[in-house]
XYZ file of C-alpha atoms in Angstrom:
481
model
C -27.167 13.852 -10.717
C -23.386 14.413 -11.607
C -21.347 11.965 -9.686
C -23.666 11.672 -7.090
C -24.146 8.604 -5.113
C -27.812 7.230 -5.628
C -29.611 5.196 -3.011
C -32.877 3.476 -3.057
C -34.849 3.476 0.302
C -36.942 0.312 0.757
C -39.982 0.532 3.584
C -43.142 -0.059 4.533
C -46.013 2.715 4.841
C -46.324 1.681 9.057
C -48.079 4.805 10.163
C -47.956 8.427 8.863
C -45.538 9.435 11.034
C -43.106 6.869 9.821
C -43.901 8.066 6.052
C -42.628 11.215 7.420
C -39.538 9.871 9.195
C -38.563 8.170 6.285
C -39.161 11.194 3.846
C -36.949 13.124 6.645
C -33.933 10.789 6.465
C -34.469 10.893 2.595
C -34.105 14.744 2.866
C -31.327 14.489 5.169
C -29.431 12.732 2.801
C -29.893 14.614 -0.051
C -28.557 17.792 1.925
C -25.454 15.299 2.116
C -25.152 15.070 -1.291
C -26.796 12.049 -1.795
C -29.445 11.363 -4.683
C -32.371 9.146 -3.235
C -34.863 7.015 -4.966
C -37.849 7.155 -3.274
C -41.967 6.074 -4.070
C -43.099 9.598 -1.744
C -40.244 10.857 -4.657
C -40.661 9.548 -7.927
C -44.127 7.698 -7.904
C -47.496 9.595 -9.297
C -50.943 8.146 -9.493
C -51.160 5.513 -11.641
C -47.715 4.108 -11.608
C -46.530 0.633 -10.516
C -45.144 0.370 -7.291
C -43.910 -3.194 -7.871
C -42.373 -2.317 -11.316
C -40.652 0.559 -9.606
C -39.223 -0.922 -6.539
C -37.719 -4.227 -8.939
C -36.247 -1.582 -11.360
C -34.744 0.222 -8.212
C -33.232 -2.961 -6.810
C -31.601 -4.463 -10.038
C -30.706 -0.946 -11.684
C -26.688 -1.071 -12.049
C -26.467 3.093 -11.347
C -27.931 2.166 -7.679
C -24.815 1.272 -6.007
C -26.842 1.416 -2.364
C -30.353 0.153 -0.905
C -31.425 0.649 2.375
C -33.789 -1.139 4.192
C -35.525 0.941 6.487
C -36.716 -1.664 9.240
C -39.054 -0.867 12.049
C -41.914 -3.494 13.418
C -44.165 -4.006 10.375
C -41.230 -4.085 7.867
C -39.501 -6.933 9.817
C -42.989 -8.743 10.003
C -44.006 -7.948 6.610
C -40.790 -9.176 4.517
C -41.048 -12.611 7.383
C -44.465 -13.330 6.299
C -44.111 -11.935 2.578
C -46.776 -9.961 3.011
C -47.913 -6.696 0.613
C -45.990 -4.641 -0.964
C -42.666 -5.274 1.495
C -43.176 -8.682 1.058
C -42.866 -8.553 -2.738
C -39.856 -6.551 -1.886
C -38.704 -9.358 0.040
C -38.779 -12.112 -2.435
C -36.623 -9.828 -4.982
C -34.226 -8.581 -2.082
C -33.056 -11.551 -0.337
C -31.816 -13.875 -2.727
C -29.464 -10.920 -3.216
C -28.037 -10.475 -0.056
C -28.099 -14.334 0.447
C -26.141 -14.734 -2.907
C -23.686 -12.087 -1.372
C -23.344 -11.517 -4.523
C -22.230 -7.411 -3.514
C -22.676 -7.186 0.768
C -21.967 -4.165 0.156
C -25.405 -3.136 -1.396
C -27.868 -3.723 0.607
C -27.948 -2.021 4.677
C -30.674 -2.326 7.053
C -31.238 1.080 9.173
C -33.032 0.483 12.222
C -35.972 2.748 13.025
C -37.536 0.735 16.113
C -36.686 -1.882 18.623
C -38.933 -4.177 20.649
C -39.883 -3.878 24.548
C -36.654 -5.916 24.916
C -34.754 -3.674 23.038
C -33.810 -6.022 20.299
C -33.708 -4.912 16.919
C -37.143 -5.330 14.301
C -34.444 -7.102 11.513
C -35.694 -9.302 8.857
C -35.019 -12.968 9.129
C -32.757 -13.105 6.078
C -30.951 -10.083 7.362
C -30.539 -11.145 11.000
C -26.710 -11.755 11.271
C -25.754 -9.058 9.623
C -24.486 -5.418 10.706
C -26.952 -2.458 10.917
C -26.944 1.071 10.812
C -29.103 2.372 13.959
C -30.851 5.284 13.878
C -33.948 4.239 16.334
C -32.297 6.248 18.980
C -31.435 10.493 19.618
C -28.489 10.454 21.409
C -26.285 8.790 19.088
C -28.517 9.269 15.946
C -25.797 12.148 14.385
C -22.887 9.761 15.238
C -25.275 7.114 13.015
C -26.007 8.937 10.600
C -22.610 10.238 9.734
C -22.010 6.273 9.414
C -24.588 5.905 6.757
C -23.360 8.396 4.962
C -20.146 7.472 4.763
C -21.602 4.103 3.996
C -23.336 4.910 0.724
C -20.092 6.918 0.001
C -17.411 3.950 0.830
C -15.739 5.621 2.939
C -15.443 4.486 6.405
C -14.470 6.272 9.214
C -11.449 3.409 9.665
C -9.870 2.599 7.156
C -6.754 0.404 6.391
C -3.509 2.473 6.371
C -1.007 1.992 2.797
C 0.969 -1.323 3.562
C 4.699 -0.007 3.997
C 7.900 -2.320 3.220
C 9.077 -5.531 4.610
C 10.553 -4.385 7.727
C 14.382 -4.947 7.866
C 14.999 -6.553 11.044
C 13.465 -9.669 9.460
C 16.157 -10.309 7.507
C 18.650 -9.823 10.900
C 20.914 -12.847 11.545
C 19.177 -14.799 14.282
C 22.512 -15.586 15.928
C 22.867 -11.810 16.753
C 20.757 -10.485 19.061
C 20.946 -8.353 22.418
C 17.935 -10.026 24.181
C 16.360 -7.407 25.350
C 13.145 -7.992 24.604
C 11.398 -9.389 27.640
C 12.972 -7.031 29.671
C 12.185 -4.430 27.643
C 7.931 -5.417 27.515
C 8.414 -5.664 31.366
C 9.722 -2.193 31.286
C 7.300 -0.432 29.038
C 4.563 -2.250 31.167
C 5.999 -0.794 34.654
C 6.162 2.913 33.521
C 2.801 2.946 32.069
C 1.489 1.534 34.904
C 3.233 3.529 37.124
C 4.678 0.692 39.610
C 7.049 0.928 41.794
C 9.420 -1.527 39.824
C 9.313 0.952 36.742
C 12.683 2.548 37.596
C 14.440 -0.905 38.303
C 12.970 -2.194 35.065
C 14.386 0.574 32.799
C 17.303 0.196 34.558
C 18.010 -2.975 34.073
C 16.982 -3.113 30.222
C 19.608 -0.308 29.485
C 22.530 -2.222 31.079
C 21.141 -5.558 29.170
C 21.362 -3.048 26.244
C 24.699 -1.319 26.928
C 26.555 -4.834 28.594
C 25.179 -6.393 25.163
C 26.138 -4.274 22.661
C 29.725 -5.986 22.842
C 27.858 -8.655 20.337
C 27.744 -5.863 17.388
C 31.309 -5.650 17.600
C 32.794 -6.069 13.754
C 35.158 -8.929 13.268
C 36.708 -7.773 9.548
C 36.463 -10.459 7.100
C 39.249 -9.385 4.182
C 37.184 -11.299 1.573
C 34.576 -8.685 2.115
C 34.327 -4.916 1.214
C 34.541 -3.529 5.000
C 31.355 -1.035 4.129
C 29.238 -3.855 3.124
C 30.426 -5.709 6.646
C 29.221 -1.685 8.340
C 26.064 -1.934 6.617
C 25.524 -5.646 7.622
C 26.206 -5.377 11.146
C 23.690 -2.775 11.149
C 20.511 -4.658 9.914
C 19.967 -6.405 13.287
C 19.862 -3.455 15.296
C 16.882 -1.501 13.714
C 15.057 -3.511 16.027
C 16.687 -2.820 19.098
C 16.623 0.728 17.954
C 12.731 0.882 17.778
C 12.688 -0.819 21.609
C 14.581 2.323 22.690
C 12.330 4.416 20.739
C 9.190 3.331 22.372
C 11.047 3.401 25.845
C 11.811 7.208 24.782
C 8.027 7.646 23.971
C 6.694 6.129 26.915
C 8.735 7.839 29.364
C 7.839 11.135 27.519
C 4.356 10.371 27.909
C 3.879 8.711 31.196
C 7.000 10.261 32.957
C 5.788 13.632 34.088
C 7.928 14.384 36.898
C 11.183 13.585 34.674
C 13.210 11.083 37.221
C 13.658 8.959 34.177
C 15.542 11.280 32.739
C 18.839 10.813 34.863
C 18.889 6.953 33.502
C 18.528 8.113 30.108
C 21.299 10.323 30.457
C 23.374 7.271 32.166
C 22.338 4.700 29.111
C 24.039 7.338 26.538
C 27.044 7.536 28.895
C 27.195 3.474 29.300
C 27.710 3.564 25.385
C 31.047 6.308 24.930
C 33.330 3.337 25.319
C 32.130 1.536 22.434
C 33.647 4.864 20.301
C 37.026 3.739 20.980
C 38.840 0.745 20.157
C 39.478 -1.427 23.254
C 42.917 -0.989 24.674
C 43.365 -4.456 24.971
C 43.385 -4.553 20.488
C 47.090 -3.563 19.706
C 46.338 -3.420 15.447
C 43.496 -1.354 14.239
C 41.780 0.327 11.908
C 40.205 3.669 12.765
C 37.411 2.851 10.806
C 36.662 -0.648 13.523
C 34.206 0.867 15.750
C 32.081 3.206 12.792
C 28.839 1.319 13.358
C 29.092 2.361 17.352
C 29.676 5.403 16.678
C 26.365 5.806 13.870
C 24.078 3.919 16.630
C 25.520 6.389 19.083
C 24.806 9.525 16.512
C 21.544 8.312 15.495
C 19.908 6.473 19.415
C 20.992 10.116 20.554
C 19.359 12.143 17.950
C 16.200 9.760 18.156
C 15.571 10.033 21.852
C 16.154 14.538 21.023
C 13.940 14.005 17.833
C 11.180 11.816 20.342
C 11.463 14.752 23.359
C 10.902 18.098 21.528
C 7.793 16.692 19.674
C 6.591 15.700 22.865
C 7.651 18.926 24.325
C 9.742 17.598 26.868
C 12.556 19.973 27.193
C 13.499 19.304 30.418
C 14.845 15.985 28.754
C 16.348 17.547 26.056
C 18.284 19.963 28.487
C 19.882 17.266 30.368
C 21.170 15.103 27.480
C 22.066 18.428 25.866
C 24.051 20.179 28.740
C 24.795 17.802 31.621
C 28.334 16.382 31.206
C 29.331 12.612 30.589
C 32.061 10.523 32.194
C 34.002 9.069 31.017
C 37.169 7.083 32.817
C 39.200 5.889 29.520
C 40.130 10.156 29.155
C 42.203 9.652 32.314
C 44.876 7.619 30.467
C 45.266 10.504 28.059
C 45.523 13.186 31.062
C 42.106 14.762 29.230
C 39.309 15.972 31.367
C 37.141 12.772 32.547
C 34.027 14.818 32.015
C 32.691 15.088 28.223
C 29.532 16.999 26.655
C 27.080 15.370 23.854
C 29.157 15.993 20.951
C 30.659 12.679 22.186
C 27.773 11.243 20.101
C 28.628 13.081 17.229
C 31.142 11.584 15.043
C 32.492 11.326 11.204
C 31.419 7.871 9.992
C 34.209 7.593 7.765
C 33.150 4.243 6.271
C 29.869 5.807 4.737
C 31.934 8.522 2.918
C 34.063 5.775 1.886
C 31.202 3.699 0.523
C 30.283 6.977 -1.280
C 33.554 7.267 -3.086
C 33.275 3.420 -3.628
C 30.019 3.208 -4.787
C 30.294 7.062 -6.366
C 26.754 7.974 -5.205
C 28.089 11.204 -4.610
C 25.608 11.979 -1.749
C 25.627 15.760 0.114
C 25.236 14.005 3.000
C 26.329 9.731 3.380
C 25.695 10.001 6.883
C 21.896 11.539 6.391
C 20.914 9.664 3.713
C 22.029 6.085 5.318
C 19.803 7.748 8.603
C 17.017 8.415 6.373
C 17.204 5.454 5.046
C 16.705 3.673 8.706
C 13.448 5.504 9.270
C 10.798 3.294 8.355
C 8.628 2.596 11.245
C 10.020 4.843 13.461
C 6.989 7.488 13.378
C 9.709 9.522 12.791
C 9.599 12.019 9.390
C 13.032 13.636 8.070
C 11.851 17.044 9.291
C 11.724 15.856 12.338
C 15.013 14.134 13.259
C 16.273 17.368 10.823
C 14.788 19.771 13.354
C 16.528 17.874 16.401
C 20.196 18.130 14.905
C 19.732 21.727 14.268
C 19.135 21.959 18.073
C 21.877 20.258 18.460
C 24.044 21.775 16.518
C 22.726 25.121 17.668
C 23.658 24.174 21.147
C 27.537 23.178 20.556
C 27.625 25.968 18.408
C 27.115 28.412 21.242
C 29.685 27.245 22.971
C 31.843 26.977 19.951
C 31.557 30.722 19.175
C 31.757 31.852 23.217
C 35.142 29.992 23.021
C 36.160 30.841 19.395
C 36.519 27.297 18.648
C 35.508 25.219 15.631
C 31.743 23.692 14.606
C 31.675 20.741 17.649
C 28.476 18.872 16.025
C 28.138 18.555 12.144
C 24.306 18.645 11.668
C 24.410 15.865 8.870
C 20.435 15.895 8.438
C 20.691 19.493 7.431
C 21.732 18.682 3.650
C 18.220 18.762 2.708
C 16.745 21.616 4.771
C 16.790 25.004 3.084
C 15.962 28.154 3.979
C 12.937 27.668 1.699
C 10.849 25.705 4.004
C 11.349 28.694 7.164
C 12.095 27.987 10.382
C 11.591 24.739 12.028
C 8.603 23.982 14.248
C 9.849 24.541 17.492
C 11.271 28.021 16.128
C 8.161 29.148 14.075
C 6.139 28.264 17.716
C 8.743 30.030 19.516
C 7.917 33.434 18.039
C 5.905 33.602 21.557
C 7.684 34.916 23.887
C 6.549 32.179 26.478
C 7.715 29.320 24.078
C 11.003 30.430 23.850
C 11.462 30.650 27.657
C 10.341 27.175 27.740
C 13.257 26.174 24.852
C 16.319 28.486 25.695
C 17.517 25.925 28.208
C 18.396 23.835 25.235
C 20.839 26.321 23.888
C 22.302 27.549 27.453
C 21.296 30.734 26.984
C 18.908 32.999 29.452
C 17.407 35.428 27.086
C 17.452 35.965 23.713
C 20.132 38.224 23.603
C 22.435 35.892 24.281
C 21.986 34.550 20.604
C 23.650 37.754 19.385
C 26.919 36.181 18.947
C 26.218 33.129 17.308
C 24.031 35.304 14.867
C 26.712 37.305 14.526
C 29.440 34.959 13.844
C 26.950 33.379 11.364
C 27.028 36.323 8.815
C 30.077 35.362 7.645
C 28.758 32.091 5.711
C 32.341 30.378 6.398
C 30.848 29.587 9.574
C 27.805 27.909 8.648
C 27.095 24.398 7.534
C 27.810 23.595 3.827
C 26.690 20.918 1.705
C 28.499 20.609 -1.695
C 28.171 24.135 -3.131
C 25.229 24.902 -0.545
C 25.366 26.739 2.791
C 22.457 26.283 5.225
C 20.825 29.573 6.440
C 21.135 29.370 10.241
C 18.838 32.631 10.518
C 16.055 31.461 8.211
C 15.641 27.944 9.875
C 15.881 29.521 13.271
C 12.994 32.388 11.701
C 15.431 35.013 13.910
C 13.361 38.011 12.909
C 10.023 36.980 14.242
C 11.504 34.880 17.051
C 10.005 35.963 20.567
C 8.770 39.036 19.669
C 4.682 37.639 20.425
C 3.552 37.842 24.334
């Protein structure tokens, strides 16, 4: 019998036909790998019955027993009557011990002209497997089987970590909450108050974000003040994750996607130091500039595994305003890379702390990702799309890298191309992409390929240079109608 599970079928000899039924299911099972003890089975002339069936009940190999119940067992093991009735008086002090629940399962075979269930008294409250009827007797079945193997269809997922924004300081918060339930609530529903509702949560979250601001305390190393003012906004940063998820889902005619592109403008400012601060540190306004880097690359990371390109083209290649550029006589109008800045505090805590991370930036992202839904690969895959983008205009304009892709340090060109890449070997796919990079046709890559063999162009990571060709999968890419 190996490692098989053994059962023990318990049931009364009704009618010949039921013998039969039950000597099916027994058969069925055993095609299912399970071993089953059963009188038709194991029982010649001249053996006890009695002895058998108490030997099958209390025998510590016989993890499973079912009861197969149909009219005459129910009224049999009520009125302890024959040979089911003996049955009776060993099985139910068992299951009313509950000593193991997990032993004993009644099957139904047969229901009365009500339609109620032929169940034992002792075994009345309990849950039953039901195969009395066709139509859903495979779905059943499957059930019992996974029954006598423990393992159920649902089961409980591995408990993950204490989620951070518990330990947030209650005094700093963006309150964005109710507005944010009453948005998620309007776009699935599709009412007409959706697009007033999202609008009005991202200016609570953009007026609000003023609270984050760092106030430097000098009896405190100014990394540990970075990574504290951080903590309370994992939750905030899940909110605009599930608004990025909804509208991906339930927006299918991509009118949210203009006040998307507005939120991520309503947050440049915070990049900069206010002009009304006359001392300053560069370092002052770091966390913006991460929440900025990493609410971007989220909302990318949430739209290309939904597919929704047409979102990732306008936060990718429609311009941002922004008025503070006038005082410096610079164009008004800004692309992405806005969002896309050195966090010098986190390579500072590196050299503090001498961690001596490829990537501070990645890992401290990483680090964030718990409960997002979100894997490494992922978020990986979405700032090589970014990248790839500024990097198309960097090389048409022989300019330097405009967005350092710092999720790359762990991606080699050992694990191929990324998803959207490896699917965009069909022709098709990659029409539906290109609009991320600016480009019309595949050709126009040629350049940034080409200014990519020299590997002083391409990202490095300590003594490592990422492969722009492998994780793009060049040679294979649209050549598949």
């Amino acid at each position: 019998m190996d490692s098989k599970p053994q059962v023990f079928i318990s049931y009364s000899w009704s009618s010949p036909e039921h013998e039969q039924w039950v000597v099916g299911l027994a058969n069925d099972l055993g095609d299912s790998g399970v071993y089953v003890h059963l009188d038709k089975f194991d029982l010649r002339e001249g053996h006890e019955s009695i002895a058998f069936m108490e030997r099958m009940v209390n025998d510590p190999n016989i993890k499973k027993v079912l009861l197969i119940c149909d009219k005459a067992y129910a009224e049999k093991t009520n009125t302890r009557s024959g040979g089911v009735g003996t049955e009776a008086q060993i099985i139910s002090p068992k299951i009313y011990a509950a000593t193991d629940q997990n032993k004993f399962v009644a099957v139904l075979k047969e229901r009365d002209s009500d339609g109620k269930p032929y169940l034992p008294t002792y075994y009345a409250s309990r849950i039953y497997i039901d195969l009395s009827g066709q139509e859903d007797f495979a779905e059943n079945f499957e059930r019992l089987v996974r029954w006598i193997n423990d393992k159920p269809l649902y089961q409980r997922k591995p408990i993950g970590e204490r989620p951070a924004y518990l330990d947030e300081d209650p005094e700093i918060s963006l309150g964005t909450t109710p507005i944010f339930r009453r948005a998620i609530e309007a776009i699935k529903g599709n009412k007409l108050s959706a697009g007033g509702a999202l609008t009005e949560y991202f200016q609570i979250v953009a007026t609000n974000f003023e609270r984050l601001r760092i106030v430097r305390d000098p009896t405190k190393e100014w990394d540990e003040q970075f990574i504290d003012s951080l903590l309370p906004t994992i939750s905030l940063r899940n909110e605009l994750n599930q608004i990025f998820e909804v509208i991906a889902v339930y927006d299918t005619t991509g009118e949210f996607g203009a006040k998307i592109h507005r939120f991520f403008e309503s947050l440049i400012p915070y990049f900069y130091t206010p002009a009304r601060i006359g001392s300053y540190y560069d370092t002052d306004v770091d966390n913006f500039k991460f929440l900025g880097y990493e609410f971007f690359l989220h909302a990318l990371a949430i739209f290309i595994a939904h597919e929704r390109f047409d979102l990732c083209i306008r936060l990718l290649n429609d311009g941002y305003y922004f008025e503070r550029n006038r005082e410096f006589g610079l164009d008004r109008m800004v692309d992405f890379t806005i969002f896309n800045h050195e966090i010098k505090t986190l390579v500072n805590r590196d050299n503090r702390m001498q961690t001596r991370y490829l990537s501070p930036v990645g890992v401290f992202m990483k680090e964030r990702l718990a409960g997002t839904g979100l894997s490494e690969v992922k978020l990986a895959q979405a700032d090589f799309v970014a990248y790839l983008r500024g990097e198309v205009f960097s090389v048409e304009n022989d300019s330097y890298v405009s967005w350092w892709p710092t999720m790359l340090a762990s991606a080699t060109s050992s694990h191929g191309a990324f998803e959207i890449f490896s699917r965009a070997q069909s022709k098709a796919y990659f029409d539906r992409i290109k609009g991320m990079f600016a480009v019309k046709k595949l050709d126009d890559l040629t350049p940034l390929l080409e200014a990519h063999k020299n590997t002083q162009r391409a990202p490095r990571f300590g003594y490592r240079t990422v492969s722009i060709s492998s994780l793009i999968g060049v040679d294979k890419l649209a050549t598949r109608d």
